[in-house]
Amino acid sequence: MYWWGGRAQLTEDQYVTTYSVSERSILDPDALVVLTYNLGWMSGMTNNLPIARTDSMYKSHLQQVKHILRQIDPHILGLQEVDFKSRRSRYWQQADSLSDALHIPFRANAVNWDKRYVPFPYWPPSLQFGAMLSGQSTLSQLPILDHKREVLPMPPQ
């Protein structure tokens, strides 16, 4: 079972993608607001708990995150722990939702976790994460001309 579950869903060249929706002008040319935010796959403080997660929980967390980010209104937003297509977050495209909600037209995604099955939490199996596709996303009001995914070497054992 784990041999199958540990295999990737995408090819390595699919781990880096760039999107462009439309351009939004920066209102204040003298200020560039850059923000990083750990999304924690919109799970709130439930990410390591063996509990059922509902659509309403994710919608509530999305509203909270949107409220915070709208107050800051970043030109460039770096997101960590973003689910692109994961069972644990009900296959919700989280970067798309935030990009649309915040009217940030450019997005670059980098996958760092691609597994067919993740057996966590260990019990009960019905609440295990299952299929996992997640990583980082950069949302930008400025065009993203290029980006790449750099995998750092493992430290010696």
Coordinates of N, CA and C in Angstrom, one line a residue:
M1 N 0.8 -1.2 0.0 CA 0.0 0.0 0.0 C 0.9 1.3 0.0
Y2 N 1.9 1.3 0.8 CA 2.7 2.5 0.9 C 3.5 2.8 -0.4
W3 N 3.9 1.7 -1.1 CA 4.6 1.9 -2.3 C 3.8 2.7 -3.3
W4 N 2.5 2.3 -3.4 CA 1.6 3.0 -4.3 C 1.3 4.4 -3.8
G5 N 1.1 4.5 -2.5 CA 0.8 5.8 -1.9 C 1.9 6.8 -1.9
G6 N 3.1 6.3 -1.9 CA 4.3 7.2 -1.9 C 4.7 7.7 -3.2
R7 N 4.1 7.2 -4.3 CA 4.4 7.6 -5.7 C 3.9 9.0 -6.0
A8 N 4.5 9.7 -6.8 CA 4.1 11.1 -7.2 C 2.9 11.0 -8.1
Q9 N 2.1 12.1 -8.2 CA 1.0 12.2 -9.1 C 1.4 13.0 -10.3
L10 N 2.3 13.9 -10.2 CA 2.8 14.7 -11.3 C 4.2 14.4 -11.8
T11 N 4.5 14.8 -13.0 CA 5.9 14.7 -13.4 C 6.7 15.9 -12.9
E12 N 8.0 15.8 -12.8 CA 8.8 16.8 -12.2 C 8.6 18.2 -12.9
D13 N 8.5 18.2 -14.2 CA 8.3 19.4 -14.9 C 7.0 20.1 -14.7
Q14 N 6.0 19.4 -14.0 CA 4.7 20.0 -13.7 C 4.8 20.6 -12.3
Y15 N 5.9 20.6 -11.6 CA 6.0 21.1 -10.2 C 6.1 22.6 -10.2
V16 N 6.3 23.3 -11.3 CA 6.5 24.7 -11.3 C 5.5 25.2 -12.4
T17 N 4.6 26.1 -12.0 CA 3.7 26.7 -13.0 C 3.5 28.2 -12.7
T18 N 3.3 28.9 -13.7 CA 3.1 30.4 -13.6 C 1.8 30.7 -14.3
Y19 N 1.0 31.6 -13.7 CA -0.3 32.0 -14.2 C -0.4 33.5 -14.3
S20 N -1.2 34.0 -15.3 CA -1.4 35.4 -15.4 C -2.9 35.6 -15.7
V21 N -3.6 36.4 -14.9 CA -5.0 36.7 -15.1 C -5.2 38.0 -15.8
S22 N -4.8 39.1 -15.1 CA -4.9 40.4 -15.7 C -4.0 41.3 -14.9
E23 N -3.8 42.5 -15.4 CA -2.8 43.4 -14.7 C -3.6 44.4 -13.8
R24 N -3.0 44.7 -12.6 CA -3.6 45.7 -11.7 C -2.5 46.7 -11.4
S25 N -2.7 47.9 -11.5 CA -1.7 48.9 -11.3 C -1.4 49.1 -9.8
I26 N -0.2 49.4 -9.5 CA 0.2 49.7 -8.2 C -0.1 51.2 -7.9
L27 N -0.9 51.5 -6.9 CA -1.3 52.8 -6.7 C -0.2 53.8 -6.2
D28 N 0.6 53.3 -5.3 CA 1.7 54.1 -4.7 C 3.0 53.6 -5.2
P29 N 3.6 54.3 -6.2 CA 4.9 53.8 -6.8 C 6.1 53.9 -5.8
D30 N 5.9 54.6 -4.7 CA 7.0 54.7 -3.7 C 7.0 53.7 -2.7
A31 N 6.0 52.8 -2.7 CA 5.9 51.8 -1.6 C 5.7 50.4 -2.3
L32 N 6.4 49.4 -1.9 CA 6.2 48.1 -2.3 C 6.0 47.2 -1.1
V33 N 4.8 46.6 -1.0 CA 4.5 45.8 0.2 C 4.7 44.4 -0.1
V34 N 5.6 43.7 0.6 CA 5.9 42.3 0.4 C 5.5 41.6 1.7
L35 N 4.8 40.5 1.6 CA 4.3 39.8 2.8 C 4.5 38.3 2.6
T36 N 4.9 37.6 3.6 CA 4.8 36.1 3.6 C 3.8 35.7 4.6
Y37 N 3.1 34.6 4.3 CA 2.1 34.1 5.2 C 2.0 32.6 5.1
N38 N 2.1 31.9 6.2 CA 1.9 30.5 6.3 C 0.4 30.1 6.3
L39 N -0.1 29.6 5.2 CA -1.5 29.4 5.1 C -1.9 28.1 5.9
G40 N -1.0 27.2 6.2 CA -1.3 26.0 6.9 C -2.5 25.3 6.3
W41 N -2.5 25.3 5.0 CA -3.6 24.7 4.2 C -5.0 25.0 4.7
M42 N -5.2 26.2 5.3 CA -6.4 26.7 5.7 C -7.1 25.8 6.8
S43 N -6.2 25.1 7.6 CA -6.8 24.2 8.6 C -6.9 24.8 9.9
G44 N -6.4 26.1 10.1 CA -6.4 26.7 11.4 C -5.5 25.9 12.3
M45 N -6.0 25.7 13.5 CA -5.2 24.9 14.5 C -5.5 23.5 14.5
T46 N -6.2 23.0 13.5 CA -6.6 21.6 13.5 C -5.7 20.7 12.7
N47 N -4.6 21.3 12.2 CA -3.8 20.5 11.2 C -3.2 19.2 11.6
N48 N -3.0 19.0 12.9 CA -2.4 17.8 13.4 C -3.4 17.0 14.2
L49 N -4.7 17.3 14.2 CA -5.7 16.6 14.9 C -6.5 15.7 14.0
P50 N -6.8 14.5 14.6 CA -7.6 13.6 13.8 C -9.1 13.9 13.9
I51 N -9.5 15.0 13.2 CA -10.9 15.4 13.2 C -11.4 15.6 11.8
A52 N -12.7 15.5 11.6 CA -13.3 15.7 10.3 C -13.3 17.2 10.0
R53 N -12.9 17.6 8.8 CA -12.9 19.0 8.4 C -14.0 19.2 7.4
T54 N -14.7 20.3 7.6 CA -15.9 20.5 6.7 C -15.7 21.7 5.8
D55 N -16.5 21.8 4.8 CA -16.5 22.9 3.8 C -16.7 24.2 4.6
S56 N -17.6 24.2 5.6 CA -17.8 25.5 6.3 C -16.6 25.9 7.1
M57 N -15.8 25.0 7.6 CA -14.6 25.3 8.4 C -13.6 26.0 7.4
Y58 N -13.4 25.4 6.2 CA -12.5 26.0 5.3 C -13.0 27.4 4.8
K59 N -14.3 27.5 4.6 CA -14.9 28.8 4.1 C -14.7 29.9 5.2
S60 N -14.8 29.5 6.5 CA -14.6 30.4 7.6 C -13.2 30.9 7.7
H61 N -12.3 29.9 7.5 CA -10.8 30.2 7.6 C -10.5 31.1 6.4
L62 N -11.0 30.8 5.2 CA -10.8 31.7 4.0 C -11.2 33.1 4.3
Q63 N -12.4 33.3 4.9 CA -12.8 34.7 5.2 C -11.9 35.4 6.2
Q64 N -11.4 34.7 7.2 CA -10.5 35.3 8.1 C -9.2 35.7 7.4
V65 N -8.6 34.8 6.6 CA -7.4 35.1 5.9 C -7.6 36.2 4.9
K66 N -8.7 36.2 4.2 CA -8.9 37.4 3.3 C -9.0 38.7 4.0
H67 N -9.7 38.7 5.2 CA -9.8 39.9 6.0 C -8.4 40.4 6.4
I68 N -7.6 39.6 6.9 CA -6.2 40.0 7.3 C -5.4 40.5 6.1
L69 N -5.4 39.8 5.0 CA -4.6 40.1 3.9 C -5.1 41.4 3.2
R70 N -6.4 41.6 3.2 CA -7.0 42.8 2.6 C -6.5 44.1 3.3
Q71 N -6.4 44.0 4.7 CA -5.9 45.1 5.5 C -4.5 45.5 5.1
I72 N -3.7 44.5 4.8 CA -2.3 44.8 4.5 C -2.1 45.1 3.0
D73 N -2.9 44.5 2.1 CA -3.0 44.8 0.7 C -1.6 44.7 0.1
P74 N -0.9 43.5 0.2 CA 0.4 43.4 -0.4 C 0.5 43.4 -1.9
H75 N 1.6 43.9 -2.4 CA 1.8 43.8 -3.8 C 2.4 42.4 -4.2
I76 N 3.2 41.9 -3.3 CA 3.7 40.5 -3.5 C 3.4 39.7 -2.2
L77 N 2.8 38.6 -2.4 CA 2.4 37.7 -1.3 C 3.0 36.3 -1.5
G78 N 3.9 35.9 -0.5 CA 4.5 34.6 -0.5 C 3.7 33.7 0.4
L79 N 3.1 32.6 -0.1 CA 2.3 31.7 0.7 C 3.0 30.4 0.9
Q80 N 3.0 29.9 2.1 CA 3.6 28.5 2.4 C 2.4 27.6 2.8
E81 N 2.6 26.3 2.6 CA 1.6 25.3 3.0 C 0.3 25.5 2.3
V82 N 0.4 25.6 1.0 CA -0.8 25.8 0.1 C -1.2 24.5 -0.5
D83 N -2.4 24.1 -0.4 CA -2.9 22.9 -1.0 C -3.4 23.2 -2.4
F84 N -2.9 22.5 -3.4 CA -3.3 22.7 -4.8 C -4.4 21.6 -5.2
K85 N -4.2 20.4 -4.7 CA -5.2 19.4 -5.0 C -4.9 18.3 -4.0
S86 N -5.4 18.5 -2.8 CA -5.2 17.5 -1.7 C -6.5 17.1 -1.0
R87 N -6.6 15.8 -0.7 CA -7.8 15.3 -0.1 C -8.0 16.0 1.3
R88 N -6.9 16.3 2.0 CA -7.1 16.9 3.4 C -7.8 18.2 3.3
S89 N -7.8 18.9 2.2 CA -8.5 20.2 2.1 C -9.6 20.1 1.1
R90 N -10.1 18.9 0.9 CA -11.2 18.7 0.0 C -11.0 19.1 -1.5
Y91 N -9.7 18.9 -1.9 CA -9.3 19.2 -3.3 C -9.5 20.6 -3.7
W92 N -9.5 21.5 -2.8 CA -9.7 22.9 -3.0 C -8.4 23.6 -3.5
Q93 N -8.5 24.4 -4.6 CA -7.4 25.1 -5.1 C -7.2 26.4 -4.4
Q94 N -6.4 26.4 -3.3 CA -6.4 27.5 -2.4 C -5.7 28.7 -3.0
A95 N -4.7 28.6 -3.7 CA -4.0 29.8 -4.3 C -5.0 30.5 -5.3
D96 N -5.7 29.7 -6.1 CA -6.7 30.3 -7.0 C -7.7 31.1 -6.2
S97 N -8.2 30.5 -5.1 CA -9.3 31.2 -4.3 C -8.8 32.5 -3.8
L98 N -7.5 32.5 -3.2 CA -7.0 33.8 -2.7 C -6.7 34.8 -3.7
S99 N -6.1 34.3 -4.8 CA -5.8 35.2 -5.9 C -7.0 35.9 -6.4
D100 N -8.1 35.2 -6.6 CA -9.4 35.7 -7.1 C -10.0 36.7 -6.1
A101 N -10.0 36.2 -4.8 CA -10.6 37.0 -3.7 C -9.9 38.4 -3.5
L102 N -8.6 38.3 -3.6 CA -7.8 39.5 -3.4 C -7.5 40.3 -4.6
H103 N -8.0 39.9 -5.8 CA -7.8 40.5 -7.1 C -6.3 40.7 -7.4
I104 N -5.5 39.7 -7.1 CA -4.1 39.7 -7.4 C -3.9 38.8 -8.7
P105 N -3.5 39.5 -9.8 CA -3.6 38.8 -11.1 C -2.5 37.8 -11.4
F106 N -1.3 37.8 -10.8 CA -0.3 36.9 -11.2 C 0.0 35.9 -10.1
R107 N 0.3 34.7 -10.5 CA 0.6 33.7 -9.5 C 1.6 32.7 -10.0
A108 N 2.5 32.3 -9.1 CA 3.5 31.2 -9.4 C 3.4 30.2 -8.3
N109 N 3.3 28.9 -8.7 CA 3.2 27.8 -7.8 C 4.4 26.9 -7.9
A110 N 4.8 26.4 -6.7 CA 5.8 25.4 -6.7 C 5.4 24.2 -5.8
V111 N 5.4 23.0 -6.3 CA 5.0 21.9 -5.6 C 6.1 21.3 -4.8
N112 N 5.9 21.0 -3.5 CA 7.0 20.4 -2.7 C 6.5 19.1 -2.1
W113 N 5.2 18.8 -2.2 CA 4.7 17.6 -1.6 C 3.7 17.0 -2.5
D114 N 4.1 15.9 -3.2 CA 3.2 15.2 -4.2 C 3.2 13.7 -3.9
K115 N 2.2 13.3 -3.2 CA 2.0 11.8 -2.8 C 0.6 11.4 -3.1
R116 N 0.5 10.2 -3.6 CA -0.8 9.6 -3.8 C -1.6 9.3 -2.5
Y117 N -0.8 9.0 -1.4 CA -1.5 8.7 -0.2 C -0.5 9.1 1.0
V118 N -1.0 9.9 2.0 CA -0.3 10.2 3.2 C -1.1 9.6 4.3
P119 N -0.5 8.6 5.0 CA -1.3 7.9 6.1 C -1.1 8.7 7.4
F120 N -1.5 9.9 7.5 CA -1.5 10.7 8.7 C -2.8 11.5 8.8
P121 N -3.4 11.7 10.0 CA -3.0 11.1 11.2 C -3.2 9.6 11.2
Y122 N -2.5 8.9 12.0 CA -2.5 7.4 11.9 C -3.8 6.7 12.2
W123 N -4.6 7.3 13.1 CA -5.9 6.7 13.4 C -6.9 7.8 13.6
P124 N -8.1 7.6 13.2 CA -8.6 6.5 12.4 C -8.3 6.7 10.9
P125 N -8.1 5.7 10.2 CA -7.8 5.8 8.7 C -8.7 6.6 7.9
S126 N -10.0 6.7 8.3 CA -10.9 7.6 7.6 C -10.6 9.0 7.6
L127 N -9.7 9.5 8.5 CA -9.4 10.9 8.6 C -7.9 11.1 8.1
Q128 N -7.3 10.1 7.5 CA -5.9 10.3 7.0 C -6.0 11.3 5.8
F129 N -4.8 12.0 5.7 CA -4.8 13.0 4.6 C -5.0 12.5 3.2
G130 N -4.5 11.3 2.9 CA -4.8 10.7 1.6 C -3.9 11.4 0.5
A131 N -4.5 11.6 -0.6 CA -3.8 12.2 -1.8 C -3.3 13.6 -1.4
M132 N -2.1 13.9 -1.7 CA -1.5 15.2 -1.3 C -0.8 15.9 -2.5
L133 N -1.1 17.1 -2.7 CA -0.4 18.0 -3.7 C -0.4 19.4 -3.1
S134 N 0.7 19.8 -2.6 CA 0.8 21.1 -1.9 C 2.2 21.7 -2.1
G135 N 2.3 22.9 -1.7 CA 3.6 23.6 -1.8 C 3.5 25.0 -1.5
Q136 N 4.2 25.9 -2.3 CA 4.3 27.3 -2.0 C 3.6 28.0 -3.2
S137 N 3.2 29.2 -3.0 CA 2.6 30.0 -4.1 C 3.0 31.5 -3.8
T138 N 3.3 32.2 -4.9 CA 3.6 33.6 -4.9 C 2.5 34.3 -5.7
L139 N 1.8 35.2 -5.0 CA 0.8 36.0 -5.7 C 1.4 37.4 -5.8
S140 N 1.2 38.0 -7.0 CA 1.8 39.3 -7.3 C 0.9 40.2 -8.1
Q141 N 1.0 41.5 -7.8 CA 0.3 42.5 -8.6 C 1.2 42.9 -9.8
L142 N 2.5 42.5 -9.7 CA 3.4 42.7 -10.8 C 3.6 41.4 -11.6
P143 N 3.8 41.5 -12.9 CA 4.0 40.3 -13.7 C 5.2 39.4 -13.1
I144 N 5.0 38.1 -13.1 CA 6.1 37.2 -12.7 C 6.7 36.7 -14.0
L145 N 7.9 37.1 -14.3 CA 8.5 36.8 -15.6 C 9.1 35.4 -15.6
D146 N 9.6 34.9 -14.5 CA 10.2 33.6 -14.4 C 10.3 33.2 -13.0
H147 N 10.2 31.9 -12.8 CA 10.5 31.4 -11.4 C 10.9 29.9 -11.6
K148 N 11.6 29.4 -10.5 CA 12.0 28.0 -10.6 C 11.9 27.4 -9.2
R149 N 11.8 26.1 -9.1 CA 11.8 25.4 -7.9 C 13.2 24.8 -7.7
E150 N 13.8 25.2 -6.5 CA 15.1 24.8 -6.2 C 15.0 23.8 -5.0
V151 N 15.5 22.6 -5.2 CA 15.5 21.6 -4.2 C 16.8 21.5 -3.5
L152 N 16.9 21.9 -2.3 CA 18.2 21.9 -1.5 C 18.6 20.5 -1.2
P153 N 19.9 20.2 -1.1 CA 20.4 18.9 -0.8 C 20.1 18.5 0.6
M154 N 19.9 17.3 0.9 CA 19.6 16.7 2.2 C 20.9 16.9 3.0
P155 N 20.8 17.2 4.3 CA 22.0 17.3 5.2 C 22.5 15.9 5.4
P156 N 23.8 15.8 5.6 CA 24.4 14.4 5.9 C 23.8 13.8 7.1
Q157 N 23.6 12.5 7.1 CA 23.0 11.8 8.2 C 24.0 11.6 9.3

